Amino acid sequence: MTPKPGHKENNNDAKKVKLDRNLNNPSRVVHVRNIPNEAMETDIINLGIPFGRITNVLLLKGKNQAFLEMADETAASKMVNYYNNSGVPVIRGRTVYVQFSNHKELKTDSTHPGSISTQAALQAAQALTNKIETQGGPNTVLRVIVDNQVYPITLDVLYQIFSRVGKVLKIITFTKNNTFQALIQYPDVITAQAAKLSLDGQNIYNSCCTLRIDYSKLTNLNVKYNNDKSRDFTNPTLPTGDQGLDSLGIGGAMGMMGSPFTGLPSLGSPLTAAYSAAGGFPLGAFALSHATSATLGLGGVRLPSQQSFGGCVLLVSNLNEEMVTPDALFTLFGVYGDVVRVKILFNKKDNALVQMSEPHQAQLALTNLDKIKVYGKEIRVNLSKHQVVQMPREGQQDAGLTKDFTNSQLHRFKKPGSKNYQNIFPPSATLHLSNIPASVTEEEIKDAFQNTGGKVIAFKFFQKDRKMALIQMGSVEESVNALIKMHNYQLTDSSHLRVSFSKSTI
């Protein structure tokens, strides 16, 4: 199509489409603005699928805009009203803006090179819409099953993943037929439907922990306790169901507590899995950027170009070189995974390489430890280009700065399904202590922690289990230093203290 002279959209993008202008709102064509450069047709379609059948899509990459044509004005009105009043439309981490278009319909040029990917995306959307229509209408409550569960999955991991789609009201987790499952409630049907379409069939970790999502028959979840099995995010005052914790006054705090997994990218397209059933279109580069993205990486689809889930080695910089040792880094980073090797750089001793046993453990450590203060200096944690930490060659000068911890007895996550996975929290002023012998008194423990250079603000044994306690230091920095010094501290001839960060306060 050749635009008329003087047409205000007389540019290359205008050649892609024939638009019939209609200034009267509403229209069945929706205009999406502020889309990121890397957006694909599937990202645009994903915004519209929960509201009805989609008949066409046009992506104007040069203008960071797109048009989505719905089957009727009712569906388009639902979409525009929802995103302007309730939901926040997000594509690949960027907030976009949704409004009615001045165009009444959208006619793409069938000879345009992008049409194959457009047709593939539309057929995949059609397949998903048909599936919705044949399986019954959605509900605000989703039933989630985690298949091929190689790593433990917690309520907090699920919360971070599902809250990227919209506000999560309640979660209940349970194990049935030896499979980890959950019920997750959203405030409205649209958000629940978007979550199902976005996440069904995705992997939480590389090639494992696959989400299988259906609509639950329940319309509302009745949550009695806020703990690691269930949580009502609308009611932070619920008890934990643990008398010891509730007597400390921390039951309610769990209801609204944050998760260690922060700063994650937004979810990707739900359409990849539908391509194979969509008619066998050649996908080319269009599919490559999506077909390899079905790994949620602790809460957000990670594209292969992002190194965030690639390696096990971390580069730690801005260390206090007078104080930091390989053992100190082993203990601190060991809170988030099993540390295999540590190398403090011989010619630059404020830098170190830390090798974790799994990529997701490296990601956990990076997320939680970057920019925290250790021995008075704010450390920086980044993924390293190195795949392994090399031990020094024979005769090579090292001064004990490289250490192998492969066979350490202090690894927290060696056992598959270890409960330690459920107790991973960001550095906090309060520490959780365990393995305390009955003969050791509160004063002895407090004195030992005072000797780490910090101030003990409060201490409390667990009522149900005196082998455990909470101790609160004067600051997060003091708590970090205390954990490094006191984890594996010998209390008696046969007992060594176990220390981790707590989500609670005393």
Short mmCIF file of C-alpha atoms in Angstrom, two decimals:
data_model
loop_
_atom_site.label_atom_id
_atom_site.label_comp_id
_atom_site.label_asym_id
_atom_site.label_seq_id
_atom_site.Cartn_x
_atom_site.Cartn_y
_atom_site.Cartn_z
CA MET A 1 0.00 0.00 0.00
CA THR A 2 1.27 3.48 -0.86
CA PRO A 3 0.26 6.21 1.63
CA LYS A 4 -1.25 9.40 0.23
CA PRO A 5 1.07 12.46 0.09
CA GLY A 6 0.99 14.44 3.29
CA HIS A 7 -0.27 11.47 5.31
CA LYS A 8 1.04 11.98 8.85
CA GLU A 9 2.17 8.37 9.11
CA ASN A 10 4.01 8.53 5.79
CA ASN A 11 7.03 6.46 6.83
CA ASN A 12 8.32 2.89 6.48
CA ASP A 13 6.14 1.64 9.33
CA ALA A 14 3.01 2.93 7.61
CA LYS A 15 3.74 0.68 4.62
CA LYS A 16 3.18 -2.36 6.78
CA VAL A 17 -0.47 -1.71 7.45
CA LYS A 18 -3.69 -0.46 5.94
CA LEU A 19 -5.66 1.39 8.59
CA ASP A 20 -9.25 2.59 8.43
CA ARG A 21 -9.46 5.63 10.69
CA ASN A 22 -12.39 6.09 13.00
CA LEU A 23 -12.21 8.81 15.62
CA ASN A 24 -15.12 7.45 17.67
CA ASN A 25 -14.18 5.40 20.76
CA PRO A 26 -14.40 2.61 21.61
CA SER A 27 -12.79 0.59 18.88
CA ARG A 28 -11.94 -3.09 18.65
CA VAL A 29 -8.35 -1.99 17.88
CA VAL A 30 -6.23 -1.27 20.96
CA HIS A 31 -3.13 0.96 20.82
CA VAL A 32 -0.18 -0.01 23.07
CA ARG A 33 2.57 2.59 23.69
CA ASN A 34 6.04 2.60 25.33
CA ILE A 35 6.85 -1.00 24.44
CA PRO A 36 10.52 -2.05 24.84
CA ASN A 37 12.70 -2.56 21.76
CA GLU A 38 13.01 -6.31 22.34
CA ALA A 39 9.22 -6.86 22.46
CA MET A 40 7.75 -9.48 20.13
CA GLU A 41 4.24 -10.04 18.75
CA THR A 42 3.62 -12.62 21.47
CA ASP A 43 4.23 -10.02 24.19
CA ILE A 44 1.51 -7.79 22.72
CA ILE A 45 -0.90 -10.69 22.27
CA ASN A 46 -0.28 -11.78 25.86
CA LEU A 47 -1.81 -8.52 27.10
CA GLY A 48 -5.05 -9.20 25.25
CA ILE A 49 -5.62 -12.95 25.56
CA PRO A 50 -7.44 -12.81 28.94
CA PHE A 51 -10.11 -10.53 27.48
CA GLY A 52 -11.21 -12.41 24.38
CA ARG A 53 -10.39 -13.59 20.89
CA ILE A 54 -7.57 -11.75 19.05
CA THR A 55 -7.83 -11.31 15.26
CA ASN A 56 -4.70 -9.31 14.36
CA VAL A 57 -1.56 -7.70 15.72
CA LEU A 58 0.91 -5.15 14.40
CA LEU A 59 4.25 -4.28 15.98
CA LEU A 60 5.85 -0.91 15.08
CA LYS A 61 9.30 -1.39 16.59
CA GLY A 62 10.68 1.88 15.32
CA LYS A 63 7.96 3.76 17.16
CA ASN A 64 7.85 1.56 20.30
CA GLN A 65 4.16 1.07 19.62
CA ALA A 66 1.81 -1.75 18.70
CA PHE A 67 -1.80 -2.34 17.68
CA LEU A 68 -3.93 -5.27 18.80
CA GLU A 69 -7.21 -6.06 17.07
CA MET A 70 -9.81 -7.91 19.15
CA ALA A 71 -12.74 -9.88 17.71
CA ASP A 72 -15.23 -7.29 18.99
CA GLU A 73 -15.48 -3.96 20.79
CA THR A 74 -16.67 -5.61 24.01
CA ALA A 75 -13.38 -7.51 24.42
CA ALA A 76 -11.36 -4.38 23.59
CA SER A 77 -13.36 -2.34 26.11
CA LYS A 78 -12.75 -4.94 28.82
CA MET A 79 -9.02 -4.80 28.10
CA VAL A 80 -8.74 -1.00 28.09
CA ASN A 81 -10.92 -0.60 31.17
CA TYR A 82 -9.00 -3.24 33.11
CA TYR A 83 -5.55 -1.83 32.37
CA ASN A 84 -6.65 1.73 33.07
CA ASN A 85 -8.45 0.96 36.33
CA SER A 86 -7.09 -2.24 37.91
CA GLY A 87 -4.05 -3.89 36.36
CA VAL A 88 -0.68 -2.48 35.35
CA PRO A 89 0.30 -3.71 31.86
CA VAL A 90 3.96 -4.74 31.78
CA ILE A 91 6.04 -6.06 28.87
CA ARG A 92 9.52 -7.39 29.73
CA GLY A 93 9.81 -5.27 32.85
CA ARG A 94 8.55 -2.02 31.30
CA THR A 95 5.16 -0.47 32.05
CA VAL A 96 3.21 0.15 28.84
CA TYR A 97 0.12 2.26 28.13
CA VAL A 98 -3.10 0.89 26.69
CA GLN A 99 -5.83 2.95 24.99
CA PHE A 100 -8.38 2.69 22.19
CA SER A 101 -6.97 3.26 18.71
CA ASN A 102 -8.42 5.71 16.20
CA HIS A 103 -8.40 2.83 13.72
CA LYS A 104 -11.50 0.71 13.39
CA GLU A 105 -9.71 -2.32 11.98
CA LEU A 106 -6.20 -3.51 11.23
CA LYS A 107 -5.12 -4.93 7.88
CA THR A 108 -1.54 -6.13 7.69
CA ASP A 109 0.19 -6.60 4.38
CA SER A 110 0.43 -10.36 3.78
CA THR A 111 3.64 -9.90 1.78
CA HIS A 112 5.46 -8.24 4.69
CA PRO A 113 8.40 -10.36 5.98
CA GLY A 114 7.11 -10.18 9.55
CA SER A 115 3.81 -11.81 8.63
CA ILE A 116 5.02 -15.38 9.25
CA SER A 117 5.88 -14.65 12.87
CA THR A 118 2.65 -12.67 13.19
CA GLN A 119 0.60 -15.59 11.85
CA ALA A 120 2.41 -18.02 14.13
CA ALA A 121 1.70 -15.82 17.15
CA LEU A 122 -1.96 -15.41 16.17
CA GLN A 123 -2.42 -19.16 15.63
CA ALA A 124 -0.83 -19.90 18.99
CA ALA A 125 -3.17 -17.36 20.60
CA GLN A 126 -6.11 -18.98 18.83
CA ALA A 127 -5.11 -22.40 20.18
CA LEU A 128 -4.93 -21.05 23.72
CA THR A 129 -8.27 -19.25 23.40
CA ASN A 130 -9.91 -22.44 22.13
CA LYS A 131 -8.47 -24.34 25.07
CA ILE A 132 -9.98 -21.81 27.49
CA GLU A 133 -13.37 -22.02 25.81
CA THR A 134 -13.47 -25.83 25.87
CA GLN A 135 -12.20 -26.24 29.44
CA GLY A 136 -14.65 -23.87 31.08
CA GLY A 137 -14.29 -20.37 32.46
CA PRO A 138 -11.55 -19.26 34.79
CA ASN A 139 -11.72 -18.66 38.52
CA THR A 140 -9.75 -16.38 40.87
CA VAL A 141 -8.11 -19.45 42.48
CA LEU A 142 -5.43 -21.41 40.63
CA ARG A 143 -4.26 -24.94 41.45
CA VAL A 144 -0.52 -25.24 40.84
CA ILE A 145 1.43 -28.51 40.60
CA VAL A 146 5.25 -28.55 40.41
CA ASP A 147 6.42 -31.45 38.21
CA ASN A 148 9.97 -32.78 37.99
CA GLN A 149 10.89 -31.10 41.26
CA VAL A 150 14.67 -31.37 41.46
CA TYR A 151 15.04 -28.43 43.88
CA PRO A 152 12.77 -27.57 46.81
CA ILE A 153 10.13 -24.94 46.05
CA THR A 154 8.81 -22.71 48.83
CA LEU A 155 5.76 -20.51 49.30
CA ASP A 156 8.00 -17.44 48.93
CA VAL A 157 9.34 -18.63 45.57
CA LEU A 158 5.78 -19.07 44.31
CA TYR A 159 4.77 -15.67 45.68
CA GLN A 160 7.57 -13.94 43.79
CA ILE A 161 6.73 -15.74 40.55
CA PHE A 162 2.96 -15.25 40.67
CA SER A 163 3.02 -11.69 42.05
CA ARG A 164 4.85 -10.56 38.89
CA VAL A 165 1.55 -11.07 37.05
CA GLY A 166 -0.62 -9.26 39.61
CA LYS A 167 -1.46 -8.90 43.27
CA VAL A 168 -1.56 -12.25 45.10
CA LEU A 169 -4.09 -12.39 47.94
CA LYS A 170 -3.55 -15.84 49.44
CA ILE A 171 -1.42 -18.96 49.02
CA ILE A 172 -1.82 -22.44 50.54
CA THR A 173 0.88 -25.07 49.84
CA PHE A 174 0.65 -28.81 50.43
CA THR A 175 2.05 -32.15 49.26
CA LYS A 176 -0.27 -34.62 47.55
CA ASN A 177 0.76 -37.92 45.97
CA ASN A 178 4.40 -36.97 46.74
CA THR A 179 4.01 -33.83 44.60
CA PHE A 180 4.35 -30.24 45.80
CA GLN A 181 1.15 -28.31 45.08
CA ALA A 182 -0.36 -24.93 45.86
CA LEU A 183 -3.60 -22.97 45.71
CA ILE A 184 -3.12 -19.32 44.75
CA GLN A 185 -5.85 -16.68 44.88
CA TYR A 186 -5.94 -13.44 42.86
CA PRO A 187 -8.34 -10.52 43.37
CA ASP A 188 -10.07 -11.01 39.99
CA VAL A 189 -10.62 -13.53 37.22
CA ILE A 190 -8.63 -11.54 34.64
CA THR A 191 -5.40 -11.62 36.66
CA ALA A 192 -5.82 -15.33 37.45
CA GLN A 193 -6.36 -16.04 33.77
CA ALA A 194 -3.30 -13.99 32.79
CA ALA A 195 -1.20 -15.89 35.34
CA LYS A 196 -2.36 -19.26 34.04
CA LEU A 197 -1.62 -18.30 30.44
CA SER A 198 1.76 -16.76 31.32
CA LEU A 199 3.07 -19.49 33.59
CA ASP A 200 1.51 -22.83 32.71
CA GLY A 201 4.26 -25.14 31.41
CA GLN A 202 7.14 -22.85 32.42
CA ASN A 203 10.19 -24.09 34.38
CA ILE A 204 11.21 -22.41 37.64
CA TYR A 205 14.79 -23.71 37.27
CA ASN A 206 16.65 -24.88 34.18
CA SER A 207 14.91 -27.96 32.76
CA CYS A 208 13.09 -28.80 35.99
CA CYS A 209 10.42 -27.73 38.49
CA THR A 210 7.75 -27.32 35.81
CA LEU A 211 4.54 -25.44 36.66
CA ARG A 212 1.25 -27.17 35.77
CA ILE A 213 -1.66 -24.79 36.37
CA ASP A 214 -5.43 -25.36 36.35
CA TYR A 215 -8.38 -23.42 37.73
CA SER A 216 -9.42 -24.63 41.17
CA LYS A 217 -13.02 -25.52 41.97
CA LEU A 218 -12.68 -23.34 45.08
CA THR A 219 -13.73 -19.71 44.76
CA ASN A 220 -12.10 -18.49 47.99
CA LEU A 221 -9.23 -19.74 50.17
CA ASN A 222 -9.68 -19.91 53.94
CA VAL A 223 -6.21 -19.30 55.41
CA LYS A 224 -5.92 -19.87 59.17
CA TYR A 225 -2.18 -19.33 59.68
CA ASN A 226 0.58 -17.16 58.21
CA ASN A 227 3.62 -19.44 58.02
CA ASP A 228 5.80 -21.24 55.49
CA LYS A 229 2.86 -23.42 54.35
CA SER A 230 0.09 -20.85 54.01
CA ARG A 231 -0.27 -17.09 53.95
CA ASP A 232 -3.03 -14.50 53.70
CA PHE A 233 -1.38 -11.33 52.39
CA THR A 234 -4.53 -9.33 53.18
CA ASN A 235 -4.44 -10.26 56.89
CA PRO A 236 -0.99 -9.87 58.48
CA THR A 237 -2.35 -10.42 62.02
CA LEU A 238 -3.00 -14.15 61.60
CA PRO A 239 -1.05 -16.42 64.00
CA THR A 240 1.70 -18.71 62.70
CA GLY A 241 0.21 -21.75 64.40
CA ASP A 242 3.50 -22.10 66.32
CA GLN A 243 2.99 -21.13 69.94
CA GLY A 244 6.67 -20.32 70.39
CA LEU A 245 6.74 -17.90 67.47
CA ASP A 246 3.33 -16.40 68.27
CA SER A 247 4.40 -15.70 71.86
CA LEU A 248 7.27 -13.63 70.44
CA GLY A 249 4.72 -11.46 68.66
CA ILE A 250 6.08 -12.22 65.21
CA GLY A 251 3.21 -14.28 63.78
CA GLY A 252 1.59 -11.40 62.00
CA ALA A 253 4.82 -10.14 60.53
CA MET A 254 5.07 -13.21 58.34
CA GLY A 255 1.84 -12.33 56.60
CA MET A 256 3.34 -9.38 54.79
CA MET A 257 6.99 -10.28 54.85
CA GLY A 258 9.12 -9.72 51.82
CA SER A 259 10.88 -12.46 49.99
CA PRO A 260 14.60 -12.73 49.36
CA PHE A 261 14.01 -12.83 45.64
CA THR A 262 13.79 -9.19 44.57
CA GLY A 263 14.56 -7.16 41.50
CA LEU A 264 13.42 -9.85 39.09
CA PRO A 265 12.41 -9.22 35.49
CA SER A 266 8.80 -9.47 34.41
CA LEU A 267 7.33 -12.65 33.01
CA GLY A 268 7.61 -13.57 29.36
CA SER A 269 5.13 -14.76 26.81
CA PRO A 270 2.84 -17.76 27.42
CA LEU A 271 2.66 -18.60 23.76
CA THR A 272 5.88 -20.52 23.15
CA ALA A 273 4.42 -23.84 24.23
CA ALA A 274 1.48 -23.43 21.86
CA TYR A 275 3.57 -23.03 18.70
CA SER A 276 4.02 -26.73 18.07
CA ALA A 277 0.24 -27.15 18.04
CA ALA A 278 -0.40 -23.96 16.13
CA GLY A 279 0.11 -25.15 12.59
CA GLY A 280 3.80 -25.67 12.11
CA PHE A 281 4.89 -22.21 10.96
CA PRO A 282 8.64 -21.74 10.51
CA LEU A 283 9.62 -19.67 13.51
CA GLY A 284 13.15 -18.56 12.71
CA ALA A 285 14.75 -15.98 14.96
CA PHE A 286 11.32 -15.06 16.29
CA ALA A 287 11.01 -18.39 18.08
CA LEU A 288 14.59 -18.54 19.27
CA SER A 289 14.22 -15.60 21.60
CA HIS A 290 11.18 -17.24 23.16
CA ALA A 291 11.67 -20.97 22.87
CA THR A 292 14.71 -20.83 25.13
CA SER A 293 13.12 -18.47 27.62
CA ALA A 294 10.93 -20.93 29.48
CA THR A 295 12.97 -20.80 32.67
CA LEU A 296 11.55 -18.63 35.39
CA GLY A 297 14.85 -18.23 37.18
CA LEU A 298 13.32 -17.65 40.65
CA GLY A 299 10.52 -15.50 39.46
CA GLY A 300 11.05 -14.13 35.97
CA VAL A 301 11.69 -15.61 32.57
CA ARG A 302 15.42 -15.36 31.93
CA LEU A 303 16.43 -14.94 28.33
CA PRO A 304 19.61 -16.72 27.26
CA SER A 305 21.36 -13.41 26.60
CA GLN A 306 21.13 -12.62 30.30
CA GLN A 307 23.99 -14.22 32.20
CA SER A 308 22.00 -14.12 35.41
CA PHE A 309 21.44 -17.86 35.47
CA GLY A 310 24.45 -19.05 33.57
CA GLY A 311 27.34 -19.62 35.94
CA CYS A 312 28.31 -20.75 39.41
CA VAL A 313 31.17 -18.27 39.97
CA LEU A 314 30.68 -14.85 41.57
CA LEU A 315 33.06 -11.90 41.56
CA VAL A 316 33.01 -10.15 44.94
CA SER A 317 34.65 -6.71 45.09
CA ASN A 318 35.27 -3.85 47.55
CA LEU A 319 36.21 -6.26 50.32
CA ASN A 320 37.97 -5.22 53.52
CA GLU A 321 41.27 -6.89 52.67
CA GLU A 322 42.56 -6.56 56.23
CA MET A 323 39.68 -8.67 57.61
CA VAL A 324 38.28 -10.94 54.89
CA THR A 325 39.50 -14.54 54.62
CA PRO A 326 38.40 -17.44 52.39
CA ASP A 327 36.71 -18.99 55.44
CA ALA A 328 34.74 -15.79 56.13
CA LEU A 329 33.44 -15.72 52.56
CA PHE A 330 32.68 -19.45 52.70
CA THR A 331 30.52 -18.94 55.79
CA LEU A 332 28.70 -15.85 54.52
CA PHE A 333 27.98 -17.09 50.99
CA GLY A 334 27.25 -20.55 52.41
CA VAL A 335 23.96 -19.16 53.78
CA TYR A 336 22.64 -19.17 50.19
CA GLY A 337 24.25 -22.28 48.74
CA ASP A 338 27.13 -24.71 49.03
CA VAL A 339 30.46 -22.94 48.40
CA VAL A 340 32.93 -25.12 46.47
CA ARG A 341 35.98 -22.81 46.27
CA VAL A 342 37.04 -19.30 47.26
CA LYS A 343 39.96 -17.37 45.78
CA ILE A 344 41.03 -13.96 47.09
CA LEU A 345 42.98 -12.37 44.23
CA PHE A 346 46.69 -12.26 45.04
CA ASN A 347 47.37 -8.91 43.33
CA LYS A 348 44.04 -7.32 44.23
CA LYS A 349 43.08 -8.52 47.67
CA ASP A 350 39.84 -6.51 47.86
CA ASN A 351 38.47 -8.84 45.14
CA ALA A 352 37.55 -12.52 45.40
CA LEU A 353 35.99 -15.29 43.31
CA VAL A 354 33.40 -17.49 45.01
CA GLN A 355 32.29 -20.70 43.29
CA MET A 356 28.87 -22.09 44.28
CA SER A 357 27.78 -25.65 43.52
CA GLU A 358 24.69 -24.64 41.48
CA PRO A 359 23.85 -21.64 39.24
CA HIS A 360 20.64 -20.87 41.15
CA GLN A 361 22.64 -20.75 44.41
CA ALA A 362 24.97 -18.18 42.83
CA GLN A 363 21.90 -16.16 41.82
CA LEU A 364 20.51 -16.38 45.36
CA ALA A 365 23.80 -15.19 46.87
CA LEU A 366 24.05 -12.33 44.37
CA THR A 367 20.47 -11.21 45.03
CA ASN A 368 20.90 -11.22 48.81
CA LEU A 369 24.50 -10.12 49.37
CA ASP A 370 25.14 -7.42 46.76
CA LYS A 371 25.64 -4.01 48.45
CA ILE A 372 25.60 -5.27 52.04
CA LYS A 373 28.24 -4.06 54.50
CA VAL A 374 30.88 -6.58 55.57
CA TYR A 375 33.57 -5.42 57.99
CA GLY A 376 32.70 -1.78 57.33
CA LYS A 377 32.75 -1.91 53.51
CA GLU A 378 29.81 -2.22 51.10
CA ILE A 379 30.64 -5.23 48.98
CA ARG A 380 29.60 -5.68 45.34
CA VAL A 381 28.59 -9.09 43.99
CA ASN A 382 28.43 -9.86 40.26
CA LEU A 383 28.46 -12.95 38.10
CA SER A 384 31.97 -13.78 36.93
CA LYS A 385 32.97 -14.71 33.39
CA HIS A 386 34.93 -17.62 34.91
CA GLN A 387 33.21 -21.00 34.93
CA VAL A 388 35.33 -22.45 37.75
CA VAL A 389 37.80 -21.22 40.36
CA GLN A 390 41.21 -22.73 39.60
CA MET A 391 43.41 -23.99 42.43
CA PRO A 392 46.99 -22.60 42.34
CA ARG A 393 49.50 -24.65 40.37
CA GLU A 394 52.25 -26.39 42.26
CA GLY A 395 54.86 -23.84 43.32
CA GLN A 396 52.62 -20.89 42.46
CA GLN A 397 52.59 -18.08 45.02
CA ASP A 398 49.20 -17.98 46.76
CA ALA A 399 49.71 -17.29 50.50
CA GLY A 400 46.65 -19.38 51.41
CA LEU A 401 44.27 -17.10 49.53
CA THR A 402 42.66 -19.96 47.57
CA LYS A 403 40.76 -22.65 49.41
CA ASP A 404 38.76 -25.71 48.32
CA PHE A 405 35.64 -26.47 50.38
CA THR A 406 34.32 -29.38 48.30
CA ASN A 407 34.39 -31.84 51.21
CA SER A 408 33.39 -29.39 53.94
CA GLN A 409 31.07 -30.72 56.66
CA LEU A 410 29.44 -27.27 56.89
CA HIS A 411 27.51 -27.31 53.61
CA ARG A 412 23.86 -26.53 54.35
CA PHE A 413 22.22 -27.87 51.17
CA LYS A 414 23.87 -31.21 50.45
CA LYS A 415 20.76 -33.22 51.29
CA PRO A 416 18.11 -33.16 48.52
CA GLY A 417 15.00 -31.44 49.82
CA SER A 418 16.91 -29.92 52.75
CA LYS A 419 14.72 -27.83 55.05
CA ASN A 420 17.42 -25.17 54.89
CA TYR A 421 16.01 -24.16 51.48
CA GLN A 422 12.87 -23.01 53.27
CA ASN A 423 14.85 -20.78 55.64
CA ILE A 424 16.76 -18.58 53.22
CA PHE A 425 16.31 -14.90 54.05
CA PRO A 426 18.14 -11.66 53.28
CA PRO A 427 20.70 -10.39 55.81
CA SER A 428 18.85 -8.96 58.81
CA ALA A 429 19.69 -7.72 62.31
CA THR A 430 18.07 -10.83 63.83
CA LEU A 431 19.82 -14.21 63.67
CA HIS A 432 18.31 -17.67 64.08
CA LEU A 433 20.40 -19.96 66.29
CA SER A 434 20.08 -23.74 66.50
CA ASN A 435 21.86 -26.78 67.94
CA ILE A 436 22.11 -25.14 71.38
CA PRO A 437 22.87 -27.69 74.17
CA ALA A 438 20.64 -27.59 77.27
CA SER A 439 23.69 -26.82 79.44
CA VAL A 440 24.44 -23.49 77.69
CA THR A 441 22.79 -20.42 79.23
CA GLU A 442 21.40 -17.27 77.64
CA GLU A 443 24.20 -15.21 79.21
CA GLU A 444 26.92 -17.42 77.74
CA ILE A 445 25.47 -17.06 74.25
CA LYS A 446 24.98 -13.29 74.61
CA ASP A 447 28.56 -12.86 75.88
CA ALA A 448 29.93 -14.81 72.90
CA PHE A 449 27.99 -12.62 70.46
CA GLN A 450 29.05 -9.42 72.28
CA ASN A 451 32.65 -10.50 71.63
CA THR A 452 32.08 -10.29 67.86
CA GLY A 453 32.25 -6.49 68.13
CA GLY A 454 28.50 -5.84 67.98
CA LYS A 455 25.82 -5.11 70.54
CA VAL A 456 23.17 -7.66 71.53
CA ILE A 457 19.78 -5.91 71.61
CA ALA A 458 17.54 -8.87 72.48
CA PHE A 459 17.56 -12.64 72.93
CA LYS A 460 14.77 -15.21 73.09
CA PHE A 461 14.76 -19.02 73.35
CA PHE A 462 12.01 -20.80 71.40
CA GLN A 463 9.39 -21.98 73.90
CA LYS A 464 8.73 -25.25 72.09
CA ASP A 465 12.36 -26.08 71.40
CA ARG A 466 15.11 -24.67 73.62
CA LYS A 467 17.72 -25.87 71.15
CA MET A 468 16.77 -22.83 69.05
CA ALA A 469 16.79 -19.11 69.76
CA LEU A 470 16.63 -15.67 68.16
CA ILE A 471 19.28 -13.05 68.85
CA GLN A 472 19.02 -9.46 67.65
CA MET A 473 22.16 -7.41 66.99
CA GLY A 474 22.44 -3.62 66.81
CA SER A 475 22.45 -3.51 62.98
CA VAL A 476 22.49 -5.68 59.88
CA GLU A 477 26.24 -5.12 59.56
CA GLU A 478 26.84 -6.32 63.14
CA SER A 479 24.62 -9.32 62.43
CA VAL A 480 26.61 -10.21 59.27
CA ASN A 481 29.90 -10.03 61.19
CA ALA A 482 28.41 -12.11 64.02
CA LEU A 483 27.18 -14.81 61.63
CA ILE A 484 30.63 -15.09 60.04
CA LYS A 485 32.28 -15.48 63.44
CA MET A 486 29.66 -17.56 65.28
CA HIS A 487 28.43 -20.11 62.70
CA ASN A 488 29.98 -23.44 63.75
CA TYR A 489 31.14 -21.84 67.04
CA GLN A 490 32.00 -24.57 69.57
CA LEU A 491 29.63 -24.31 72.52
CA THR A 492 30.61 -27.59 74.22
CA ASP A 493 32.93 -30.48 73.41
CA SER A 494 30.32 -32.05 71.11
CA SER A 495 28.14 -29.12 70.04
CA HIS A 496 28.67 -26.47 67.39
CA LEU A 497 26.28 -23.56 66.93
CA ARG A 498 24.32 -23.15 63.68
CA VAL A 499 23.54 -19.56 62.66
CA SER A 500 21.38 -18.14 59.85
CA PHE A 501 19.54 -14.91 59.11
CA SER A 502 15.97 -14.70 60.41
CA LYS A 503 12.88 -13.08 58.88
CA SER A 504 11.62 -12.29 62.39
CA THR A 505 12.28 -9.61 64.97
CA ILE A 506 12.12 -10.00 68.72
#
